[in-house]
mmCIF file of C-alpha atoms (C1' of nucleotides) in Angstrom:
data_model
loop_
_atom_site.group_PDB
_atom_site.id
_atom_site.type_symbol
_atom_site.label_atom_id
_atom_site.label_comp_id
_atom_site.label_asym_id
_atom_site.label_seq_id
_atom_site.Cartn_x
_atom_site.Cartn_y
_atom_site.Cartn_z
ATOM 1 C CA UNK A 1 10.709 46.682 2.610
ATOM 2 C CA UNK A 2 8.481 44.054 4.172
ATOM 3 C CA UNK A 3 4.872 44.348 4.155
ATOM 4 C CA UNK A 4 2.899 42.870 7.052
ATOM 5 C CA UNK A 5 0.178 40.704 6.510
ATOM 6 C CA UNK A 6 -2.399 43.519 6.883
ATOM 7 C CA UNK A 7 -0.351 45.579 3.820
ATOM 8 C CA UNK A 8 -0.893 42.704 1.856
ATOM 9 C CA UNK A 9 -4.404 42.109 2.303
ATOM 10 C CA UNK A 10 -5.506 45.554 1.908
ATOM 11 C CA UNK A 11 -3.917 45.129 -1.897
ATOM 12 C CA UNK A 12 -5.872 41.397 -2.326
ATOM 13 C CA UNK A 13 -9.073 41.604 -0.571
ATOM 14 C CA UNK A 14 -9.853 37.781 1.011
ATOM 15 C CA UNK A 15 -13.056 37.410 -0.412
ATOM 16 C CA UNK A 16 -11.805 38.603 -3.900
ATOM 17 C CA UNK A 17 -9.654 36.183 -3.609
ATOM 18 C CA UNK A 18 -11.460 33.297 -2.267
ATOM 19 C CA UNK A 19 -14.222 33.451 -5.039
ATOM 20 C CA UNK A 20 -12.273 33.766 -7.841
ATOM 21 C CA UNK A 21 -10.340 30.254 -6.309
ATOM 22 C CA UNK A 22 -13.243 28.587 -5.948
ATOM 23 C CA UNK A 23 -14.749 29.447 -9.488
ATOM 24 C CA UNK A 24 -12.088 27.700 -10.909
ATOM 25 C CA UNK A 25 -12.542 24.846 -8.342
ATOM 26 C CA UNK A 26 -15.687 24.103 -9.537
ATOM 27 C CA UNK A 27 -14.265 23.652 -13.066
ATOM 28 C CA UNK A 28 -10.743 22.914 -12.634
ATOM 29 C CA UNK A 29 -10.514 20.734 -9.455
ATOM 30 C CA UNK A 30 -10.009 17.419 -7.878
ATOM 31 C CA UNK A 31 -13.444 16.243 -7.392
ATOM 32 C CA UNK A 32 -12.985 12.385 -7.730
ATOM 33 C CA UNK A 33 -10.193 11.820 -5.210
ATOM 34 C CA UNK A 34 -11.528 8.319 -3.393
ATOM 35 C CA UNK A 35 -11.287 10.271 0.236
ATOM 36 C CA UNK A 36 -13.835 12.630 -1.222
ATOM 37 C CA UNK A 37 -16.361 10.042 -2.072
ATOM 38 C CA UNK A 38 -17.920 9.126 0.990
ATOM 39 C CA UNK A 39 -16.023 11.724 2.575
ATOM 40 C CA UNK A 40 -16.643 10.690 6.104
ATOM 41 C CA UNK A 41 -14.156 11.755 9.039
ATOM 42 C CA UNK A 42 -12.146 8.853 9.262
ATOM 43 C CA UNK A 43 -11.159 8.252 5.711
ATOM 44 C CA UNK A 44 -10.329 12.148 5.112
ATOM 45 C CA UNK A 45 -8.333 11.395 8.673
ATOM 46 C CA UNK A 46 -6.751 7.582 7.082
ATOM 47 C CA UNK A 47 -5.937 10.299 3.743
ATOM 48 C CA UNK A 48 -4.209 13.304 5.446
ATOM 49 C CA UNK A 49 -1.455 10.993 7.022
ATOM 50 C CA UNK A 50 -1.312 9.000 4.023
ATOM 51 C CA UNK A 51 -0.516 12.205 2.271
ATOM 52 C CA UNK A 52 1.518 13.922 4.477
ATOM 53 C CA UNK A 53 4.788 14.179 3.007
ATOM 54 C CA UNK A 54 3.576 11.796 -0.138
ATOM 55 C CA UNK A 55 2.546 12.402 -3.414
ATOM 56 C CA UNK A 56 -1.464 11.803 -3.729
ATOM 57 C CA UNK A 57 -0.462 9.205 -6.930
ATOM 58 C CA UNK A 58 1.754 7.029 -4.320
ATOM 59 C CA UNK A 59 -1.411 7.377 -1.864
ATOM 60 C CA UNK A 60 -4.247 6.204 -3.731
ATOM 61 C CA UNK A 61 -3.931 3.023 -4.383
ATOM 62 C CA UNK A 62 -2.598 2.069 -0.656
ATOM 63 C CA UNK A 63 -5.680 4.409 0.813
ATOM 64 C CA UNK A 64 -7.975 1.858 -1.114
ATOM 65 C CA UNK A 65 -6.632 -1.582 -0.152
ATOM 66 C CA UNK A 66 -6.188 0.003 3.638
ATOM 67 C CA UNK A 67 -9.785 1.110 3.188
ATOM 68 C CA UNK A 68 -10.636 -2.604 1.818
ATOM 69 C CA UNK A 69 -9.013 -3.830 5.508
ATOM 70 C CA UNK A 70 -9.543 -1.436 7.956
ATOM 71 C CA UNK A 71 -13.146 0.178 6.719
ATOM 72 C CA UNK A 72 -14.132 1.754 9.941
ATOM 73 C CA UNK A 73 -12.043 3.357 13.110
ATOM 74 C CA UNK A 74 -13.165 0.230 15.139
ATOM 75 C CA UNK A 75 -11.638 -1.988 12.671
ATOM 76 C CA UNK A 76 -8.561 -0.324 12.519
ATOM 77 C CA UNK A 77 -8.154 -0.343 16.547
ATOM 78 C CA UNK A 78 -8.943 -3.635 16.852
ATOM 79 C CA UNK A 79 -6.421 -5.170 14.506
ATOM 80 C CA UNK A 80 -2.478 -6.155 15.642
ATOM 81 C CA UNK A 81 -0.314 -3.378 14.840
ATOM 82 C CA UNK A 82 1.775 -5.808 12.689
ATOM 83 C CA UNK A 83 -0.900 -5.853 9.904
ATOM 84 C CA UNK A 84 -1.465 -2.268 9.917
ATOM 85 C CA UNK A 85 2.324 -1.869 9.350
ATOM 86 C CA UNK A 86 2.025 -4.249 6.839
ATOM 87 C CA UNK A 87 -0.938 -2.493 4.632
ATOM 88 C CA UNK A 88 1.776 0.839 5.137
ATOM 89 C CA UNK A 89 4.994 -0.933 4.023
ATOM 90 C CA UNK A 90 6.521 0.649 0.951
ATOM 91 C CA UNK A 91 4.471 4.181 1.889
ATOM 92 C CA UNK A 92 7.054 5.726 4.136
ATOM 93 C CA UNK A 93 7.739 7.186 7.502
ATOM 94 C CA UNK A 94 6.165 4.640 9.628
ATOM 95 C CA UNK A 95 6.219 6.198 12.363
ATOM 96 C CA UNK A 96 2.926 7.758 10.816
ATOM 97 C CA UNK A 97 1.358 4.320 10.646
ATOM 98 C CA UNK A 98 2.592 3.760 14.032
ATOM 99 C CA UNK A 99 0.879 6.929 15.365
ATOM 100 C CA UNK A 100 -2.555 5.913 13.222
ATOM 101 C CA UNK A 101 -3.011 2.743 15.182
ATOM 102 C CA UNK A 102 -2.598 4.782 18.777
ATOM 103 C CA UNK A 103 -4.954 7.222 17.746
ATOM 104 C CA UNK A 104 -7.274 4.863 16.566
ATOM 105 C CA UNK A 105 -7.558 3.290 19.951
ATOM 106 C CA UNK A 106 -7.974 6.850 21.599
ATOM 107 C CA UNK A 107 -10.711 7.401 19.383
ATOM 108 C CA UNK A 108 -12.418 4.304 19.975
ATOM 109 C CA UNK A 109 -11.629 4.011 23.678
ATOM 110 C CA UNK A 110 -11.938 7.436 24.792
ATOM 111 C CA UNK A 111 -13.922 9.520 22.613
ATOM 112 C CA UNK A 112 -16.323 6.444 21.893
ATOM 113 C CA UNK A 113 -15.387 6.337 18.529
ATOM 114 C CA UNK A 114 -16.227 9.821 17.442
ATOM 115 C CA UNK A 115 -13.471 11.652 16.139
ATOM 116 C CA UNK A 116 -13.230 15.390 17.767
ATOM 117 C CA UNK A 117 -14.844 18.405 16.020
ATOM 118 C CA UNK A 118 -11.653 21.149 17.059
ATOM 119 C CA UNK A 119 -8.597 21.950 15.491
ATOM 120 C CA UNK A 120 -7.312 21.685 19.387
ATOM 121 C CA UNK A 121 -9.263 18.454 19.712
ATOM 122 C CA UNK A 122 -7.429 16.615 16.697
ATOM 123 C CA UNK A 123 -3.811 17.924 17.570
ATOM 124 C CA UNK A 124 -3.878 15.876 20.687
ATOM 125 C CA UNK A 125 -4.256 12.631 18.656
ATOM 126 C CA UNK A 126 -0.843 11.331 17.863
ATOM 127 C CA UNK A 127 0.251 12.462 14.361
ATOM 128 C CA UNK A 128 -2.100 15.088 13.960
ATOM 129 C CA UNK A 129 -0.427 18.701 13.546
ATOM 130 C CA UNK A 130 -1.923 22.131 12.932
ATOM 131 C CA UNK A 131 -2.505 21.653 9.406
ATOM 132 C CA UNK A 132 -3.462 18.229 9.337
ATOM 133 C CA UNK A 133 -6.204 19.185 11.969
ATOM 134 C CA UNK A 134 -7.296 22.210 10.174
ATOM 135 C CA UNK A 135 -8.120 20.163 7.312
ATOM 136 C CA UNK A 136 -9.881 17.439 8.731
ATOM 137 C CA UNK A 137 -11.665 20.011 10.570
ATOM 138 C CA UNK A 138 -12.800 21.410 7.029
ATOM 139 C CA UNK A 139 -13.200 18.417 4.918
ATOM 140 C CA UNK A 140 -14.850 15.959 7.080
ATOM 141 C CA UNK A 141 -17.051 18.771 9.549
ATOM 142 C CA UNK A 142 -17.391 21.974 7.245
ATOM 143 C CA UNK A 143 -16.122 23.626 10.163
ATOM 144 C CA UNK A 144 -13.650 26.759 9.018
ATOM 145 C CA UNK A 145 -10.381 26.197 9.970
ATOM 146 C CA UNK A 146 -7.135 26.930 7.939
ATOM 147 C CA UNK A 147 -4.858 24.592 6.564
ATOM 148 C CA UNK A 148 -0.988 25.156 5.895
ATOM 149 C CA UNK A 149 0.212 21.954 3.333
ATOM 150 C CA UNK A 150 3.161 22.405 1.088
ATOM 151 C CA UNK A 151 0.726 23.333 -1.799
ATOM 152 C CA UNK A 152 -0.718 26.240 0.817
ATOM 153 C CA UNK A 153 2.383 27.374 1.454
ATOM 154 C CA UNK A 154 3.280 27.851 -1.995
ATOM 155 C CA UNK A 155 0.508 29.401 -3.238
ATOM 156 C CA UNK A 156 0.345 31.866 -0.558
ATOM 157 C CA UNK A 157 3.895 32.819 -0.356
ATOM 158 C CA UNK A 158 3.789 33.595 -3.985
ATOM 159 C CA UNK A 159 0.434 35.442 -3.362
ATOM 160 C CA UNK A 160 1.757 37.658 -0.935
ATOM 161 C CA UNK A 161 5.428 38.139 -1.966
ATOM 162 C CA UNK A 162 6.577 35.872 1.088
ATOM 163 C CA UNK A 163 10.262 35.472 0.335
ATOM 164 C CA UNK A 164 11.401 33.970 3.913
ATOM 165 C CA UNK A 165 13.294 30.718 3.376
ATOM 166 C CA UNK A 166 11.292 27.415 3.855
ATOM 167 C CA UNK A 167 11.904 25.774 7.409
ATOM 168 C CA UNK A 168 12.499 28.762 9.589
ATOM 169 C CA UNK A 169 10.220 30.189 11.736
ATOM 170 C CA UNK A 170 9.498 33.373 10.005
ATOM 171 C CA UNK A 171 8.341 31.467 6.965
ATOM 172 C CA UNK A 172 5.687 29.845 9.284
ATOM 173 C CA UNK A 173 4.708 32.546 10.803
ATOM 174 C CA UNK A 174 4.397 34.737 8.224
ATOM 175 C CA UNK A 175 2.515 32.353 6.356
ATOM 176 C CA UNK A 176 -0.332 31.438 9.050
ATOM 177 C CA UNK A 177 -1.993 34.535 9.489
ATOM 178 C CA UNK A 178 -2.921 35.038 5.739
ATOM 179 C CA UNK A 179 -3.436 31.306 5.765
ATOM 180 C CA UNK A 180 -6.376 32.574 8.236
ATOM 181 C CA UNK A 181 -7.519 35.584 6.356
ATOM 182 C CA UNK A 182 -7.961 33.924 2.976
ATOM 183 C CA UNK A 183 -9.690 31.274 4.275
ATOM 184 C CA UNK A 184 -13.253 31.864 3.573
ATOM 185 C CA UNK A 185 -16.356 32.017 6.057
ATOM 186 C CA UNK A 186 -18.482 29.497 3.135
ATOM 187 C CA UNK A 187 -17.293 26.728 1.542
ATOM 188 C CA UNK A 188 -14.601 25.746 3.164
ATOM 189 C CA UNK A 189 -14.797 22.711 2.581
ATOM 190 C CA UNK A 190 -14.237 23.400 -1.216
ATOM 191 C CA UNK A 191 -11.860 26.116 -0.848
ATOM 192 C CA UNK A 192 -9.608 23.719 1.502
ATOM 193 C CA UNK A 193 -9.620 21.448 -1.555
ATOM 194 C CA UNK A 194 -9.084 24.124 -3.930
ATOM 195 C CA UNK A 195 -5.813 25.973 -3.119
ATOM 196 C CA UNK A 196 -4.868 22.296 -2.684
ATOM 197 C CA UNK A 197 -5.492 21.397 -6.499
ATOM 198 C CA UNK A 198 -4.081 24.818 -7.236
ATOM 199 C CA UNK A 199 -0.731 24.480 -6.089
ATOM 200 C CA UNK A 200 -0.625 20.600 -7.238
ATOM 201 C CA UNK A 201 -1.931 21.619 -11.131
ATOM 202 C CA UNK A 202 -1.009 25.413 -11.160
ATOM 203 C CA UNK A 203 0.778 26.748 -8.836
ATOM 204 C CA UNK A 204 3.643 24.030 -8.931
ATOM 205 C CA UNK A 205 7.235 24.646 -7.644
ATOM 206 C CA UNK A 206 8.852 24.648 -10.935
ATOM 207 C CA UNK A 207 7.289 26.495 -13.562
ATOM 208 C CA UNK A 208 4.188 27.643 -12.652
ATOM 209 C CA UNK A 209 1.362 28.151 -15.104
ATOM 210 C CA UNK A 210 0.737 31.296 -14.252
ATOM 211 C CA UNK A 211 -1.473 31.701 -17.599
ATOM 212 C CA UNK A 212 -4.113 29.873 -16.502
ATOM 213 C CA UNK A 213 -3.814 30.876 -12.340
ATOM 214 C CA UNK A 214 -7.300 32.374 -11.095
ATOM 215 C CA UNK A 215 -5.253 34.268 -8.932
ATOM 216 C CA UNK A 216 -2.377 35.813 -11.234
ATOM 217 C CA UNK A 217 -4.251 39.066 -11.402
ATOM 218 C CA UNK A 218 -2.973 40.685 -7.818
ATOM 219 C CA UNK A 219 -0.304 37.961 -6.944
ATOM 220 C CA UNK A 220 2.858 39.876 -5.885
ATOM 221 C CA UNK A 221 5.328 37.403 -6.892
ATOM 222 C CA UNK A 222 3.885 37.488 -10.570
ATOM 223 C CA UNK A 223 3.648 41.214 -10.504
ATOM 224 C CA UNK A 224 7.490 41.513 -9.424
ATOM 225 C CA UNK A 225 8.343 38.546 -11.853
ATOM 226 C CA UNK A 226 10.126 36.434 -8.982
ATOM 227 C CA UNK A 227 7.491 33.503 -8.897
ATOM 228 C CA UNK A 228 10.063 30.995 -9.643
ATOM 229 C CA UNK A 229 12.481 32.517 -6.762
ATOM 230 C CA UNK A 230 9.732 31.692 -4.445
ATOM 231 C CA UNK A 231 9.538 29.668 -2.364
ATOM 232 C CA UNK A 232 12.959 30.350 -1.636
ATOM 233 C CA UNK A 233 14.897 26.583 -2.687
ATOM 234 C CA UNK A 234 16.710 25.214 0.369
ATOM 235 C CA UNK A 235 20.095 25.234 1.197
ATOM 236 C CA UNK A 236 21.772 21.728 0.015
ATOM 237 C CA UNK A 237 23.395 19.709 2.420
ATOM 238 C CA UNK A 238 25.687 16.865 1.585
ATOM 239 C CA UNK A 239 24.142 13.585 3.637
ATOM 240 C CA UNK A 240 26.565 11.161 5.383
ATOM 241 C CA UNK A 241 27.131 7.734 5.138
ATOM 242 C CA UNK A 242 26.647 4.842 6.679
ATOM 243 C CA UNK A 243 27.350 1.196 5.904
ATOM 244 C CA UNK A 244 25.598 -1.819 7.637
ATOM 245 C CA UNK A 245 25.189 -5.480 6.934
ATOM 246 C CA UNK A 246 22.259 -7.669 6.497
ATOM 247 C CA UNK A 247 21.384 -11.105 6.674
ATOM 248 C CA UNK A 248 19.572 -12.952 4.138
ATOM 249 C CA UNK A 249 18.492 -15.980 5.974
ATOM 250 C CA UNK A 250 16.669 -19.018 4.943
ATOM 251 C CA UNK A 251 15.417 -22.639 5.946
ATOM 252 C CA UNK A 252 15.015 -26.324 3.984
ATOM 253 C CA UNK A 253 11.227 -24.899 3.444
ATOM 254 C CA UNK A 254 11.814 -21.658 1.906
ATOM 255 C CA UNK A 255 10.765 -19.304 4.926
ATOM 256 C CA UNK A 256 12.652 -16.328 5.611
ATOM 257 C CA UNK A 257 14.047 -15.063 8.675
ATOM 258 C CA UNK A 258 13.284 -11.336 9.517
ATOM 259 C CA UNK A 259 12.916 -9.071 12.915
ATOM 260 C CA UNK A 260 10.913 -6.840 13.685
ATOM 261 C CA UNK A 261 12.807 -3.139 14.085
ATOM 262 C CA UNK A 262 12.700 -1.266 17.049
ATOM 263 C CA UNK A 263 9.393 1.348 17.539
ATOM 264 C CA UNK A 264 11.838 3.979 16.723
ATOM 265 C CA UNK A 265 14.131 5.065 14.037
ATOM 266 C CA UNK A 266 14.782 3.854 10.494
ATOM 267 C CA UNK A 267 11.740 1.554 9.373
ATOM 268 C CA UNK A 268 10.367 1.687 13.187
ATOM 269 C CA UNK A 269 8.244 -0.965 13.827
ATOM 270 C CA UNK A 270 8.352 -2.793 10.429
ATOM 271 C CA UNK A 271 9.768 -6.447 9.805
ATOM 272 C CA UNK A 272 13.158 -6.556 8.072
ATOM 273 C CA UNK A 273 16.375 -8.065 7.416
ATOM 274 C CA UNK A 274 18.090 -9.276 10.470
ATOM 275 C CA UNK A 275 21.122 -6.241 10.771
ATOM 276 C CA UNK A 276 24.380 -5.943 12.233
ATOM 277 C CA UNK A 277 26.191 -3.196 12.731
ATOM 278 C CA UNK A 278 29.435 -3.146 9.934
ATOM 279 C CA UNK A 279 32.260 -4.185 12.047
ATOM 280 C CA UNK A 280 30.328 -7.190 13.791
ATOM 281 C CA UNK A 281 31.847 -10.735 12.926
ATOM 282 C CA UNK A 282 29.086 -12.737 10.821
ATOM 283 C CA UNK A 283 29.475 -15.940 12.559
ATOM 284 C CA UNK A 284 29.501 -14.829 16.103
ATOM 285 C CA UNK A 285 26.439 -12.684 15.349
ATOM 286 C CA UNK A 286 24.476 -15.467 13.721
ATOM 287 C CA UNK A 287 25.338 -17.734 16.398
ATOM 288 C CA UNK A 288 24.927 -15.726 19.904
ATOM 289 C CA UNK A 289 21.903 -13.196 17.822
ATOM 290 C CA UNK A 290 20.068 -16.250 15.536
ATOM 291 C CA UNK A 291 21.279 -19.533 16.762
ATOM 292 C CA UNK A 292 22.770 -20.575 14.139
ATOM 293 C CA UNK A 293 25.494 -22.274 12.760
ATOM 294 C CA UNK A 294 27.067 -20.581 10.014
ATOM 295 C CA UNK A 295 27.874 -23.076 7.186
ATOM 296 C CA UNK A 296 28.518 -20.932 3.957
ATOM 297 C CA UNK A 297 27.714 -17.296 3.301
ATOM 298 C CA UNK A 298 27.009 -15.432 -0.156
ATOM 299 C CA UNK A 299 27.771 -11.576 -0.749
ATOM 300 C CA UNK A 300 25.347 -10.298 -2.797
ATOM 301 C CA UNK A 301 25.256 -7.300 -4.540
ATOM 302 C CA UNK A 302 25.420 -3.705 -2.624
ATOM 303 C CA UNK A 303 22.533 -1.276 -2.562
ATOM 304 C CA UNK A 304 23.000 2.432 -1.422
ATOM 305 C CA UNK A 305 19.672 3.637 -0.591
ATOM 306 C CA UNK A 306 18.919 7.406 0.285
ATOM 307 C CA UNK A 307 16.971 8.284 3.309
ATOM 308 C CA UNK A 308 16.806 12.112 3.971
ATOM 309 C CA UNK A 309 19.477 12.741 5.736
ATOM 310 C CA UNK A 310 22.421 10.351 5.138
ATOM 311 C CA UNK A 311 22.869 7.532 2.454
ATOM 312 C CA UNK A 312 23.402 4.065 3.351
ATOM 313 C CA UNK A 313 25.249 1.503 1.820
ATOM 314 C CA UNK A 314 23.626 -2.313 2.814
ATOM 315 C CA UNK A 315 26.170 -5.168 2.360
ATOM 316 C CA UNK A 316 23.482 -7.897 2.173
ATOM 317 C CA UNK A 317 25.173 -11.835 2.660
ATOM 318 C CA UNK A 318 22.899 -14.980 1.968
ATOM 319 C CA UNK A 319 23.903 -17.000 4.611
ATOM 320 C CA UNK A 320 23.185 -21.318 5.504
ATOM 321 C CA UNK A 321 23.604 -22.840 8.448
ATOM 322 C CA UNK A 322 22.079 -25.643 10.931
ATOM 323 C CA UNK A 323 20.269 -25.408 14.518
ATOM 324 C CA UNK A 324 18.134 -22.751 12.805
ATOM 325 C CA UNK A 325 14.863 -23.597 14.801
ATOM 326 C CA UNK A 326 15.890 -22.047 17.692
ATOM 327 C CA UNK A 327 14.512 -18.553 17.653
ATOM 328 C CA UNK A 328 16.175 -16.056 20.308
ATOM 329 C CA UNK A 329 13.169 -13.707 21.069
ATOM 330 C CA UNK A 330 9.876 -12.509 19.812
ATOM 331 C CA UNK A 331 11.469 -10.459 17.841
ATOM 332 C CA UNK A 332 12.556 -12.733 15.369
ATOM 333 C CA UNK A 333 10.431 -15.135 13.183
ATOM 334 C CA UNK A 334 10.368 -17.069 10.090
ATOM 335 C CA UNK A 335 7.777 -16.561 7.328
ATOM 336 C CA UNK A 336 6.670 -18.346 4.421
ATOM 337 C CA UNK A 337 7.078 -16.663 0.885
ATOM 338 C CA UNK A 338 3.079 -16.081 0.814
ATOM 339 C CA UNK A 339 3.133 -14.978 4.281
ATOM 340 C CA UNK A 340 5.618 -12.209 4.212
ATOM 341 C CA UNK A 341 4.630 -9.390 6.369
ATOM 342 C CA UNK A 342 5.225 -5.774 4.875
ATOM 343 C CA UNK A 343 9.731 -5.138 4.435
ATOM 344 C CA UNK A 344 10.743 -1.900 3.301
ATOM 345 C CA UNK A 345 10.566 -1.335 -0.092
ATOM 346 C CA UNK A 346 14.266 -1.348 -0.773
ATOM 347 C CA UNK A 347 14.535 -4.567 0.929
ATOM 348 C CA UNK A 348 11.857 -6.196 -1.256
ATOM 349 C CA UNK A 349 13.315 -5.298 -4.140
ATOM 350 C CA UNK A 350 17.037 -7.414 -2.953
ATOM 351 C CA UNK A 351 14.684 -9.963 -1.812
ATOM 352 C CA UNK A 352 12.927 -10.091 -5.322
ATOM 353 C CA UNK A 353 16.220 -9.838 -7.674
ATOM 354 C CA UNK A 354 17.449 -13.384 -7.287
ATOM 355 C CA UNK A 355 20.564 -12.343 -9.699
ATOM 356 C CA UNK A 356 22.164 -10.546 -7.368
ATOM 357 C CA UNK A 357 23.981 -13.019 -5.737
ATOM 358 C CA UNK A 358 27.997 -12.252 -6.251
ATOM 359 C CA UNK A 359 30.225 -15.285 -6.739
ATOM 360 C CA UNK A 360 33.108 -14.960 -4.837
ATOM 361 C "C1'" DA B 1 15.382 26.444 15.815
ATOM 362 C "C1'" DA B 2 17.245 22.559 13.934
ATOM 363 C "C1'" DG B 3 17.344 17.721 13.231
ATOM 364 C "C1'" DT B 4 14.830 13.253 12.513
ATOM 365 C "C1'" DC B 5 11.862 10.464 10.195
ATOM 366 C "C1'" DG B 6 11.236 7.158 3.378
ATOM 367 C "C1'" DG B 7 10.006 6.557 -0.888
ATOM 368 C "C1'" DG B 8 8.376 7.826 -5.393
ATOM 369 C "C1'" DG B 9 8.325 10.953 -9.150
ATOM 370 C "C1'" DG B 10 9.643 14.837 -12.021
ATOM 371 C "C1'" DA B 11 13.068 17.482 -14.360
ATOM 372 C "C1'" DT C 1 21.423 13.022 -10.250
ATOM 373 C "C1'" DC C 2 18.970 16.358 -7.349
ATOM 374 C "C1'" DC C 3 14.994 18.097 -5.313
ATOM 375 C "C1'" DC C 4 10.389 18.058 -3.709
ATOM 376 C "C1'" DC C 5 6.016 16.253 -1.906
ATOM 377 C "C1'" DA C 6 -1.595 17.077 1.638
ATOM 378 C "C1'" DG C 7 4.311 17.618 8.090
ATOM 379 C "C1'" DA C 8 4.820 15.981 12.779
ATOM 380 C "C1'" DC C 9 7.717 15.067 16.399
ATOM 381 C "C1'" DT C 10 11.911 15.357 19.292
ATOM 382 C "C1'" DT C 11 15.607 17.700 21.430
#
DNA sequence: AAGTCGGGGGA
DNA sequence: TCCCCAGACTT
């Protein structure tokens, strides 16, 4: 039978709970992340999107060189959106980088460059959910609000015997009001942090370590021996394919041709390989698309790249041609090897494996 | 409520 | 190879 979130709590008091986290904290946590140190409002804000959805190893070392460009919130709203896709290229769902610049200039513009103080306040900046809000909120202010990250999640599902499959609505729910309760009135700033760190050292999704858990003692998933059933894994869906072809096209000096992708969908608002859809003839594209005359093309070798939800197959051809200087829209433009903006990362690595051309 | 957005890392 | 990770947004 299900207990509701009051059953639960009356068998793990909050506080209990809370202190004995944030003991260990103080000797077992994260306390040299570089968002923590200074840990003002904007970099804990730059961090959170940064780490939404991304591992903080992958973050680190782009939240450093983005903090090494864009230092402040006016920096970052006064810069091109081009080179803040750029500094993001290789991290992932750009739309996030997209949505950093607009709230940047909302910030700035209209809340003269003070972020707000309110979980409310943040969520109607673009990018910026419940969670995310809650803990800027905590981190930067010291202002108690809960948080709900994957590591949350799995800590307090486990906690309180939550087996509800991941991605429905009664996960969610059930998971936000003891999300509130366990938060703690002090320190929450710390204990934010800390059932971070716990369910990224600890309380991992595969074989947790429940030995050394500050929590074990009272956690209804260890007591019923079901910690590794929970959370609950997700059903598997086999992704789709899709094939499409790009264009590897260069001049007598070297520069590459790329465009820019539209604002939305795959690699929105990030310079790429000039594409055409699979069934489009490669000389009439390159003519009435590029301008160009196609003189020879090269097939190089196929990569199948993974997104989330389908698999595609790019059929990249190295093409040569003449009347190359004609450039159909803004949306196209050459660039020197040193002055290549920010490509997907899949992309640079075909650009950067010169073997790969096939001989045909 | 379900689908749409990448890429890296671990097992 | 498969699955997950400091989720938010759209429909």
């Amino acid at each position: 039978m299900t207990q509701t979130p009051a059953q639960i709590l009356a068998q793990q008091p909050p506080a209990a709970i809370a202190d004995r986290l944030l003991e260990w904290f103080d000797q077992h946590g994260r306390h040299d992340l570089p968002w923590q140190h200074p840990r003002t409002a904007y970099r804990v804000w730059v961090a959170e999107i940064m780490l939404q959805q991304t591992q903080v190893t992958t973050v680190i070392d782009y939240f450093n060189a983005f903090m090494a460009r864009f230092p402040d919130v006016a920096t970052l709203a006064a810069a091109d959106n081009d080179t803040v896709m750029a500094y993001w290229a290789g991290l992932g769902y750009y739309a996030r980088a997209r949505n950093l610049h607009a709230a940047a200039c909302t910030v700035v513009h209209e809340h003269e460059g003070a972020f707000p103080r309110s979980v409310d306040g943040l969520m109607a900046l673009p990018g910026i959910g419940r969670s995310t809000a809650g803990a800027i909120v905590a981190q930067a202010f010291g202002i108690w609000a809960p948080i709900l990250d994957g590591n949350a999640k799995r800590v307090i599902a486990r906690l309180a015997g939550v087996t509800a499959t991941p991605g429905t609505s009664a996960y969610e729910n059930s998971l936000w009001p003891l999300a509130e309760r366990y938060t703690p009135a002090t320190r929450v700033t710390d204990y934010t942090q800390a059932i971070m760190d716990l369910g990224a050292t600890l309380c991992t999704r595969r074989r947790p370590r429940c030995g050394g858990c500050p929590l074990a003692d009272g956690c209804l998933a260890r007591e019923a021996g079901i910690q590794d059933a929970i959370p609950a894994p997700r059903k598997k869906k086999t992704r789709p394919e899709r094939t499409t072809t790009m264009l590897v096209v260069e001049d007598g000096a070297g520069r590459l041709l790329l465009e820019k992708r539209p604002p939305s969908g795959i690699w929105g608002g990030l310079w790429s390989l000039p594409e055409l859809s699979a069934d489009h003839d490669l000389a009439s594209f390159c003519r009435e698309r590029l301008g160009l005359e196609m003189q020879s093309q090269t097939r190089l070798a196929p990569i199948s790249h993974g997104f989330t939800h389908f698999v595609l197959h790019i059929h990249a051809y190295r093409v040569q041609g003449r009347g190359m200087t004609r450039i159909m829209d803004a949306n196209l433009a050459w660039f020197a090897p040193d002055a290549r903006p920010g490509v997907p990362a899949v992309i640079a690595r075909l650009l950067d494996t010169p073997q790969s051309d096939l001989n045909l």
